[in-house]
């Protein structure tokens, strides 16, 4: 249950021993509290405590039976920042990230979680595995990485996946038996599982583990067929088939077969004759497609040729999707930031990954161009005590530079081609040398602060014309032309406040992955129950709720009855009738349209329970669930305030087609899918799970784009894990009761 993301990478070993490979593995137990060796694999796991200071370590509930590395996880805040792990590797080496194979862009890789909009992102383990030489090389690896969609070991001895140490690269070879429901279907009659204990010669390119090659399936009736779903497809894919003859064929016997499905003209006519292709039995033959287009549902079959005495055989397959590497910040700018970062002792994680994409680091501002350029650097008061990097001059997009209140030494570097530079803060450092004359001719310069340094020499006259704000107090060595004296006094009066802007360190590299799962913790909600009741903070909560599905810890807030009366114009526009009372249209002060649901049945729940439920509901956020904005509990009235859905209920559209937009079959399909996703989230994405118990067309609302959101799940109460609270009373509308 606590397993979220795990990442694996792989690279190349300079030596040939298998042991060497494992030495380069990096296995991080995210949220773990200690370092240890996994007794089953012998792999060393390290805790991320010293690596990551953000987020918090959380114990995964009911994880007693799980491996040690899955017993704790790290939860991250919900915000637009990036939280990154930096893992060292070797440049250009191919690495494999749980479902990903990527060529290392430099000698480290950042794995970042970012931009959570719902729930709290968390990570359980992070594993980096180096691959050997050309393994998984593709023609497209400069701009695409591979995301593994299926890696199946056919004829597997058990349900367990095969990994390290059987696979020295620790790839995960899923078993073809019953891995998950409906994983592999459409299996042809006569399919049999075979195995051998003989060694298999696997020295082709991908070096699949011998153990995986020692098992296979054969189509004893002449055909092998399978159907499986490929996550995130249709897409272009890299696909491999692994064949090794592991039966001893008689002298007159042959095994020849063709790919029949999917139909690919280039490949379908090719006859596979494993022993011939591989030049011998017990030797791997590994044909592959470099770039093949595949659908979400992959059906494939191999059929024996007429002159073959044996049916087709298959040991394993591997299918990976090509995923484009996100566009990156201008490389020159990244180099400068790297130079700056190297001056800093602090290591702060929000500076991982690309400086601008998809979320920018806290201490830089980026232009909206493609590729993004850096427009502002704020490194005030960071204890930097070296020279200002000369690379700065290539940052042509820069408009503001804040390097004040450090202990920077040396001269002010060349920056004469930074034609966009407007504001420069270099004050309170230990800079020496002259004020370069180019400063007087930077076309955009408006403010220049160099006070409290050890600069010397003559001030370029152009700086003293009064056209720019220029402060150079506290530099005893600086002198100026006589005619400008009067003016500079004026300018001195302007003081520069010391900025206290948070800043962080980074290593410029590639954002690998941003993969979030959500989980709502019931315990947290309980803690909040009381404070929620009394908290009354409309202004912030409006802005929080405005995003539709973005929520912070505060959840729904208490809206005063007065505000609701005003928004609904004293409950003048009734738009429906819920199972608990009427529903009114309203418009809040900030223009947000809402639906106010009156809870007529105020006796059934105690106040505390109402507030607790509201707190819970307001934390549940999903694209296909109607967002709860707030609640009101005053003068024995209880109301829930939801986001207004412009296209009403699905029931209206289906039953009253005269007044409503016609919904075509495609739209209906979308609606069904949306509603199912909403329900699935209630069942599996929430903890504790929520059973709706009143699913019907009038509880499926349509937004302005005719996409569906499930409503009224608040009435259903949680499917308590705690048996003492089981609520088995039927609820909802007769005729629509959930089987549960
Ligand atoms: C775990 O090992 C890492 C790397 O060897 C080390 O930096 C860290 O201090 C260790 N952490 C603990 C909790 O022992
Ligand atoms: C890794 O590559 C080396 C050099 O080509 C090769 O000799 C070695 O067998 C490979 N290691 C494995 C485990 O396949
Ligand atoms: C290998 O095949 C034999 C029968 O052919 C079977 O009894 C045995 O369980 C198989 N072993 C494995 C590991 O699948
Ligand atoms: C694969 O082939 C398609 C069409 O032939 C092409 O558009 C695409 O760029 C190729 N490469 C990848 C990585 O998708
Ligand atoms: C192979 O085929 C030939 C001719 O069809 C036959 O004479 C011979 O007995 C066969 N050998 C075996 C081992 O089956
Ligand atoms: C095929 O294998 C045989 C012996 O098993 C060997 O003599 C021959 O050179 C191999 N052919 C190729 C092309 O590798
Ligand atoms: C210069 O430094 C001194 C002492 O650090 C400080 O009090 C003063 O405000 C600084 N002057 C300016 C102009 O920043």
mmCIF file with all atom_site columns, N, CA and C in Angstrom, residues 53-102:
data_model
loop_
_atom_site.group_PDB
_atom_site.id
_atom_site.type_symbol
_atom_site.label_atom_id
_atom_site.label_alt_id
_atom_site.label_comp_id
_atom_site.label_asym_id
_atom_site.label_entity_id
_atom_site.label_seq_id
_atom_site.pdbx_PDB_ins_code
_atom_site.Cartn_x
_atom_site.Cartn_y
_atom_site.Cartn_z
_atom_site.occupancy
_atom_site.B_iso_or_equiv
_atom_site.pdbx_formal_charge
_atom_site.auth_seq_id
_atom_site.auth_comp_id
_atom_site.auth_asym_id
_atom_site.auth_atom_id
_atom_site.pdbx_PDB_model_num
ATOM 1   N N  . UNK A 1 53  ? 16.432 17.398 3.076   1.00 0.00 ? 53  UNK A N  1
ATOM 2   C CA . UNK A 1 53  ? 15.919 17.992 4.307   1.00 0.00 ? 53  UNK A CA 1
ATOM 3   C C  . UNK A 1 53  ? 14.452 18.385 4.164   1.00 0.00 ? 53  UNK A C  1
ATOM 4   N N  . UNK A 1 54  ? 13.920 18.282 2.963   1.00 0.00 ? 54  UNK A N  1
ATOM 5   C CA . UNK A 1 54  ? 12.526 18.659 2.755   1.00 0.00 ? 54  UNK A CA 1
ATOM 6   C C  . UNK A 1 54  ? 11.605 17.464 2.943   1.00 0.00 ? 54  UNK A C  1
ATOM 7   N N  . UNK A 1 55  ? 10.333 17.754 3.088   1.00 0.00 ? 55  UNK A N  1
ATOM 8   C CA . UNK A 1 55  ? 9.372  16.687 3.237   1.00 0.00 ? 55  UNK A CA 1
ATOM 9   C C  . UNK A 1 55  ? 9.544  16.036 4.601   1.00 0.00 ? 55  UNK A C  1
ATOM 10  N N  . UNK A 1 56  ? 8.705  15.046 4.879   1.00 0.00 ? 56  UNK A N  1
ATOM 11  C CA . UNK A 1 56  ? 8.886  14.384 6.160   1.00 0.00 ? 56  UNK A CA 1
ATOM 12  C C  . UNK A 1 56  ? 8.747  12.875 6.040   1.00 0.00 ? 56  UNK A C  1
ATOM 13  N N  . UNK A 1 57  ? 9.482  12.213 6.901   1.00 0.00 ? 57  UNK A N  1
ATOM 14  C CA . UNK A 1 57  ? 9.496  10.767 6.916   1.00 0.00 ? 57  UNK A CA 1
ATOM 15  C C  . UNK A 1 57  ? 8.213  10.278 7.583   1.00 0.00 ? 57  UNK A C  1
ATOM 16  N N  . UNK A 1 58  ? 7.526  9.361  6.938   1.00 0.00 ? 58  UNK A N  1
ATOM 17  C CA . UNK A 1 58  ? 6.232  8.916  7.435   1.00 0.00 ? 58  UNK A CA 1
ATOM 18  C C  . UNK A 1 58  ? 6.205  7.402  7.448   1.00 0.00 ? 58  UNK A C  1
ATOM 19  N N  . UNK A 1 59  ? 5.651  6.853  8.514   1.00 0.00 ? 59  UNK A N  1
ATOM 20  C CA . UNK A 1 59  ? 5.537  5.398  8.575   1.00 0.00 ? 59  UNK A CA 1
ATOM 21  C C  . UNK A 1 59  ? 4.361  4.956  7.717   1.00 0.00 ? 59  UNK A C  1
ATOM 22  N N  . UNK A 1 60  ? 4.557  3.954  6.928   1.00 0.00 ? 60  UNK A N  1
ATOM 23  C CA . UNK A 1 60  ? 3.477  3.439  6.094   1.00 0.00 ? 60  UNK A CA 1
ATOM 24  C C  . UNK A 1 60  ? 2.650  2.483  6.940   1.00 0.00 ? 60  UNK A C  1
ATOM 25  N N  . UNK A 1 61  ? 1.347  2.720  6.948   1.00 0.00 ? 61  UNK A N  1
ATOM 26  C CA . UNK A 1 61  ? 0.509  1.880  7.802   1.00 0.00 ? 61  UNK A CA 1
ATOM 27  C C  . UNK A 1 61  ? 0.417  0.449  7.274   1.00 0.00 ? 61  UNK A C  1
ATOM 28  N N  . UNK A 1 62  ? 0.225  -0.472 8.164   1.00 0.00 ? 62  UNK A N  1
ATOM 29  C CA . UNK A 1 62  ? 0.051  -1.884 7.802   1.00 0.00 ? 62  UNK A CA 1
ATOM 30  C C  . UNK A 1 62  ? 1.115  -2.402 6.862   1.00 0.00 ? 62  UNK A C  1
ATOM 31  N N  . UNK A 1 63  ? 2.334  -2.030 7.117   1.00 0.00 ? 63  UNK A N  1
ATOM 32  C CA . UNK A 1 63  ? 3.379  -2.440 6.190   1.00 0.00 ? 63  UNK A CA 1
ATOM 33  C C  . UNK A 1 63  ? 4.233  -3.552 6.790   1.00 0.00 ? 63  UNK A C  1
ATOM 34  N N  . UNK A 1 64  ? 3.717  -4.182 7.845   1.00 0.00 ? 64  UNK A N  1
ATOM 35  C CA . UNK A 1 64  ? 4.530  -5.142 8.583   1.00 0.00 ? 64  UNK A CA 1
ATOM 36  C C  . UNK A 1 64  ? 5.127  -6.215 7.693   1.00 0.00 ? 64  UNK A C  1
ATOM 37  N N  . UNK A 1 65  ? 4.346  -6.656 6.709   1.00 0.00 ? 65  UNK A N  1
ATOM 38  C CA . UNK A 1 65  ? 4.847  -7.741 5.879   1.00 0.00 ? 65  UNK A CA 1
ATOM 39  C C  . UNK A 1 65  ? 5.760  -7.265 4.765   1.00 0.00 ? 65  UNK A C  1
ATOM 40  N N  . UNK A 1 66  ? 5.811  -5.957 4.544   1.00 0.00 ? 66  UNK A N  1
ATOM 41  C CA . UNK A 1 66  ? 6.564  -5.463 3.406   1.00 0.00 ? 66  UNK A CA 1
ATOM 42  C C  . UNK A 1 66  ? 8.056  -5.468 3.681   1.00 0.00 ? 66  UNK A C  1
ATOM 43  N N  . UNK A 1 67  ? 8.820  -5.380 2.610   1.00 0.00 ? 67  UNK A N  1
ATOM 44  C CA . UNK A 1 67  ? 10.259 -5.233 2.742   1.00 0.00 ? 67  UNK A CA 1
ATOM 45  C C  . UNK A 1 67  ? 10.545 -3.956 3.511   1.00 0.00 ? 67  UNK A C  1
ATOM 46  N N  . UNK A 1 68  ? 11.686 -3.962 4.174   1.00 0.00 ? 68  UNK A N  1
ATOM 47  C CA . UNK A 1 68  ? 12.079 -2.832 5.000   1.00 0.00 ? 68  UNK A CA 1
ATOM 48  C C  . UNK A 1 68  ? 11.985 -1.505 4.251   1.00 0.00 ? 68  UNK A C  1
ATOM 49  N N  . UNK A 1 69  ? 12.384 -1.522 2.983   1.00 0.00 ? 69  UNK A N  1
ATOM 50  C CA . UNK A 1 69  ? 12.437 -0.252 2.245   1.00 0.00 ? 69  UNK A CA 1
ATOM 51  C C  . UNK A 1 69  ? 11.055 0.319  1.949   1.00 0.00 ? 69  UNK A C  1
ATOM 52  N N  . UNK A 1 70  ? 9.999  -0.484 2.154   1.00 0.00 ? 70  UNK A N  1
ATOM 53  C CA . UNK A 1 70  ? 8.658  0.035  1.904   1.00 0.00 ? 70  UNK A CA 1
ATOM 54  C C  . UNK A 1 70  ? 7.917  0.387  3.192   1.00 0.00 ? 70  UNK A C  1
ATOM 55  N N  . UNK A 1 71  ? 8.597  0.297  4.327   1.00 0.00 ? 71  UNK A N  1
ATOM 56  C CA . UNK A 1 71  ? 7.894  0.529  5.583   1.00 0.00 ? 71  UNK A CA 1
ATOM 57  C C  . UNK A 1 71  ? 7.772  2.002  5.939   1.00 0.00 ? 71  UNK A C  1
ATOM 58  N N  . UNK A 1 72  ? 8.655  2.818  5.381   1.00 0.00 ? 72  UNK A N  1
ATOM 59  C CA . UNK A 1 72  ? 8.524  4.258  5.583   1.00 0.00 ? 72  UNK A CA 1
ATOM 60  C C  . UNK A 1 72  ? 8.589  4.920  4.226   1.00 0.00 ? 72  UNK A C  1
ATOM 61  N N  . UNK A 1 73  ? 8.041  6.129  4.161   1.00 0.00 ? 73  UNK A N  1
ATOM 62  C CA . UNK A 1 73  ? 8.116  6.856  2.905   1.00 0.00 ? 73  UNK A CA 1
ATOM 63  C C  . UNK A 1 73  ? 8.379  8.309  3.229   1.00 0.00 ? 73  UNK A C  1
ATOM 64  N N  . UNK A 1 74  ? 8.637  9.125  2.226   1.00 0.00 ? 74  UNK A N  1
ATOM 65  C CA . UNK A 1 74  ? 8.811  10.561 2.455   1.00 0.00 ? 74  UNK A CA 1
ATOM 66  C C  . UNK A 1 74  ? 7.675  11.300 1.769   1.00 0.00 ? 74  UNK A C  1
ATOM 67  N N  . UNK A 1 75  ? 6.982  12.124 2.543   1.00 0.00 ? 75  UNK A N  1
ATOM 68  C CA . UNK A 1 75  ? 5.881  12.933 2.005   1.00 0.00 ? 75  UNK A CA 1
ATOM 69  C C  . UNK A 1 75  ? 6.395  14.333 1.700   1.00 0.00 ? 75  UNK A C  1
ATOM 70  N N  . UNK A 1 76  ? 5.922  14.894 0.617   1.00 0.00 ? 76  UNK A N  1
ATOM 71  C CA . UNK A 1 76  ? 6.357  16.226 0.223   1.00 0.00 ? 76  UNK A CA 1
ATOM 72  C C  . UNK A 1 76  ? 5.206  17.215 0.280   1.00 0.00 ? 76  UNK A C  1
ATOM 73  N N  . UNK A 1 77  ? 5.542  18.508 0.447   1.00 0.00 ? 77  UNK A N  1
ATOM 74  C CA . UNK A 1 77  ? 4.494  19.521 0.502   1.00 0.00 ? 77  UNK A CA 1
ATOM 75  C C  . UNK A 1 77  ? 3.784  19.659 -0.849  1.00 0.00 ? 77  UNK A C  1
ATOM 76  N N  . UNK A 1 78  ? 2.584  20.198 -0.785  1.00 0.00 ? 78  UNK A N  1
ATOM 77  C CA . UNK A 1 78  ? 1.836  20.437 -2.010  1.00 0.00 ? 78  UNK A CA 1
ATOM 78  C C  . UNK A 1 78  ? 2.120  21.865 -2.433  1.00 0.00 ? 78  UNK A C  1
ATOM 79  N N  . UNK A 1 79  ? 2.971  22.058 -3.368  1.00 0.00 ? 79  UNK A N  1
ATOM 80  C CA . UNK A 1 79  ? 3.244  23.403 -3.842  1.00 0.00 ? 79  UNK A CA 1
ATOM 81  C C  . UNK A 1 79  ? 3.868  23.296 -5.219  1.00 0.00 ? 79  UNK A C  1
ATOM 82  N N  . UNK A 1 80  ? 4.296  24.412 -5.749  1.00 0.00 ? 80  UNK A N  1
ATOM 83  C CA . UNK A 1 80  ? 4.798  24.368 -7.116  1.00 0.00 ? 80  UNK A CA 1
ATOM 84  C C  . UNK A 1 80  ? 6.318  24.232 -7.144  1.00 0.00 ? 80  UNK A C  1
ATOM 85  N N  . UNK A 1 81  ? 6.894  23.879 -6.006  1.00 0.00 ? 81  UNK A N  1
ATOM 86  C CA . UNK A 1 81  ? 8.344  23.758 -5.993  1.00 0.00 ? 81  UNK A CA 1
ATOM 87  C C  . UNK A 1 81  ? 8.791  22.367 -6.395  1.00 0.00 ? 81  UNK A C  1
ATOM 88  N N  . UNK A 1 82  ? 10.083 22.303 -6.685  1.00 0.00 ? 82  UNK A N  1
ATOM 89  C CA . UNK A 1 82  ? 10.679 21.020 -7.016  1.00 0.00 ? 82  UNK A CA 1
ATOM 90  C C  . UNK A 1 82  ? 11.472 20.525 -5.829  1.00 0.00 ? 82  UNK A C  1
ATOM 91  N N  . UNK A 1 83  ? 11.401 19.243 -5.560  1.00 0.00 ? 83  UNK A N  1
ATOM 92  C CA . UNK A 1 83  ? 12.206 18.634 -4.516  1.00 0.00 ? 83  UNK A CA 1
ATOM 93  C C  . UNK A 1 83  ? 13.015 17.535 -5.164  1.00 0.00 ? 83  UNK A C  1
ATOM 94  N N  . UNK A 1 84  ? 14.307 17.666 -5.115  1.00 0.00 ? 84  UNK A N  1
ATOM 95  C CA . UNK A 1 84  ? 15.132 16.787 -5.936  1.00 0.00 ? 84  UNK A CA 1
ATOM 96  C C  . UNK A 1 84  ? 16.148 15.996 -5.134  1.00 0.00 ? 84  UNK A C  1
ATOM 97  N N  . UNK A 1 85  ? 16.380 14.787 -5.601  1.00 0.00 ? 85  UNK A N  1
ATOM 98  C CA . UNK A 1 85  ? 17.500 13.977 -5.154  1.00 0.00 ? 85  UNK A CA 1
ATOM 99  C C  . UNK A 1 85  ? 18.552 14.067 -6.254  1.00 0.00 ? 85  UNK A C  1
ATOM 100 N N  . UNK A 1 86  ? 19.781 14.318 -5.874  1.00 0.00 ? 86  UNK A N  1
ATOM 101 C CA . UNK A 1 86  ? 20.855 14.344 -6.855  1.00 0.00 ? 86  UNK A CA 1
ATOM 102 C C  . UNK A 1 86  ? 21.691 13.080 -6.690  1.00 0.00 ? 86  UNK A C  1
ATOM 103 N N  . UNK A 1 87  ? 21.769 12.296 -7.756  1.00 0.00 ? 87  UNK A N  1
ATOM 104 C CA . UNK A 1 87  ? 22.484 11.030 -7.690  1.00 0.00 ? 87  UNK A CA 1
ATOM 105 C C  . UNK A 1 87  ? 23.674 11.116 -8.623  1.00 0.00 ? 87  UNK A C  1
ATOM 106 N N  . UNK A 1 88  ? 24.856 10.730 -8.144  1.00 0.00 ? 88  UNK A N  1
ATOM 107 C CA . UNK A 1 88  ? 25.983 10.857 -9.055  1.00 0.00 ? 88  UNK A CA 1
ATOM 108 C C  . UNK A 1 88  ? 26.082 9.652  -9.960  1.00 0.00 ? 88  UNK A C  1
ATOM 109 N N  . UNK A 1 89  ? 26.540 9.876  -11.151 1.00 0.00 ? 89  UNK A N  1
ATOM 110 C CA . UNK A 1 89  ? 26.668 8.823  -12.147 1.00 0.00 ? 89  UNK A CA 1
ATOM 111 C C  . UNK A 1 89  ? 27.804 9.234  -13.058 1.00 0.00 ? 89  UNK A C  1
ATOM 112 N N  . UNK A 1 90  ? 27.854 8.634  -14.253 1.00 0.00 ? 90  UNK A N  1
ATOM 113 C CA . UNK A 1 90  ? 28.855 9.046  -15.225 1.00 0.00 ? 90  UNK A CA 1
ATOM 114 C C  . UNK A 1 90  ? 28.124 9.568  -16.447 1.00 0.00 ? 90  UNK A C  1
ATOM 115 N N  . UNK A 1 91  ? 28.647 10.620 -16.979 1.00 0.00 ? 91  UNK A N  1
ATOM 116 C CA . UNK A 1 91  ? 27.988 11.248 -18.109 1.00 0.00 ? 91  UNK A CA 1
ATOM 117 C C  . UNK A 1 91  ? 27.813 10.258 -19.254 1.00 0.00 ? 91  UNK A C  1
ATOM 118 N N  . UNK A 1 92  ? 26.706 10.347 -19.930 1.00 0.00 ? 92  UNK A N  1
ATOM 119 C CA . UNK A 1 92  ? 26.347 9.570  -21.113 1.00 0.00 ? 92  UNK A CA 1
ATOM 120 C C  . UNK A 1 92  ? 26.074 8.093  -20.816 1.00 0.00 ? 92  UNK A C  1
ATOM 121 N N  . UNK A 1 93  ? 26.240 7.713  -19.582 1.00 0.00 ? 93  UNK A N  1
ATOM 122 C CA . UNK A 1 93  ? 25.913 6.345  -19.265 1.00 0.00 ? 93  UNK A CA 1
ATOM 123 C C  . UNK A 1 93  ? 24.400 6.192  -19.273 1.00 0.00 ? 93  UNK A C  1
ATOM 124 N N  . UNK A 1 94  ? 23.934 5.030  -19.749 1.00 0.00 ? 94  UNK A N  1
ATOM 125 C CA . UNK A 1 94  ? 22.487 4.829  -19.755 1.00 0.00 ? 94  UNK A CA 1
ATOM 126 C C  . UNK A 1 94  ? 22.029 4.344  -18.386 1.00 0.00 ? 94  UNK A C  1
ATOM 127 N N  . UNK A 1 95  ? 20.989 4.900  -17.898 1.00 0.00 ? 95  UNK A N  1
ATOM 128 C CA . UNK A 1 95  ? 20.497 4.489  -16.593 1.00 0.00 ? 95  UNK A CA 1
ATOM 129 C C  . UNK A 1 95  ? 19.021 4.173  -16.674 1.00 0.00 ? 95  UNK A C  1
ATOM 130 N N  . UNK A 1 96  ? 18.576 3.417  -15.715 1.00 0.00 ? 96  UNK A N  1
ATOM 131 C CA . UNK A 1 96  ? 17.240 2.856  -15.785 1.00 0.00 ? 96  UNK A CA 1
ATOM 132 C C  . UNK A 1 96  ? 16.483 3.278  -14.533 1.00 0.00 ? 96  UNK A C  1
ATOM 133 N N  . UNK A 1 97  ? 15.415 3.954  -14.685 1.00 0.00 ? 97  UNK A N  1
ATOM 134 C CA . UNK A 1 97  ? 14.672 4.517  -13.561 1.00 0.00 ? 97  UNK A CA 1
ATOM 135 C C  . UNK A 1 97  ? 13.363 3.782  -13.448 1.00 0.00 ? 97  UNK A C  1
ATOM 136 N N  . UNK A 1 98  ? 13.227 3.012  -12.457 1.00 0.00 ? 98  UNK A N  1
ATOM 137 C CA . UNK A 1 98  ? 12.159 2.032  -12.349 1.00 0.00 ? 98  UNK A CA 1
ATOM 138 C C  . UNK A 1 98  ? 11.615 1.665  -13.707 1.00 0.00 ? 98  UNK A C  1
ATOM 139 N N  . UNK A 1 99  ? 10.790 2.515  -14.252 1.00 0.00 ? 99  UNK A N  1
ATOM 140 C CA . UNK A 1 99  ? 10.303 2.195  -15.575 1.00 0.00 ? 99  UNK A CA 1
ATOM 141 C C  . UNK A 1 99  ? 11.055 3.012  -16.622 1.00 0.00 ? 99  UNK A C  1
ATOM 142 N N  . UNK A 1 100 ? 12.213 3.462  -16.321 1.00 0.00 ? 100 UNK A N  1
ATOM 143 C CA . UNK A 1 100 ? 12.875 4.357  -17.266 1.00 0.00 ? 100 UNK A CA 1
ATOM 144 C C  . UNK A 1 100 ? 14.317 4.056  -17.534 1.00 0.00 ? 100 UNK A C  1
ATOM 145 N N  . UNK A 1 101 ? 14.674 4.187  -18.799 1.00 0.00 ? 101 UNK A N  1
ATOM 146 C CA . UNK A 1 101 ? 16.074 4.049  -19.171 1.00 0.00 ? 101 UNK A CA 1
ATOM 147 C C  . UNK A 1 101 ? 16.477 5.363  -19.788 1.00 0.00 ? 101 UNK A C  1
ATOM 148 N N  . UNK A 1 102 ? 17.504 5.948  -19.255 1.00 0.00 ? 102 UNK A N  1
ATOM 149 C CA . UNK A 1 102 ? 17.870 7.282  -19.711 1.00 0.00 ? 102 UNK A CA 1
ATOM 150 C C  . UNK A 1 102 ? 19.378 7.369  -19.780 1.00 0.00 ? 102 UNK A C  1
#
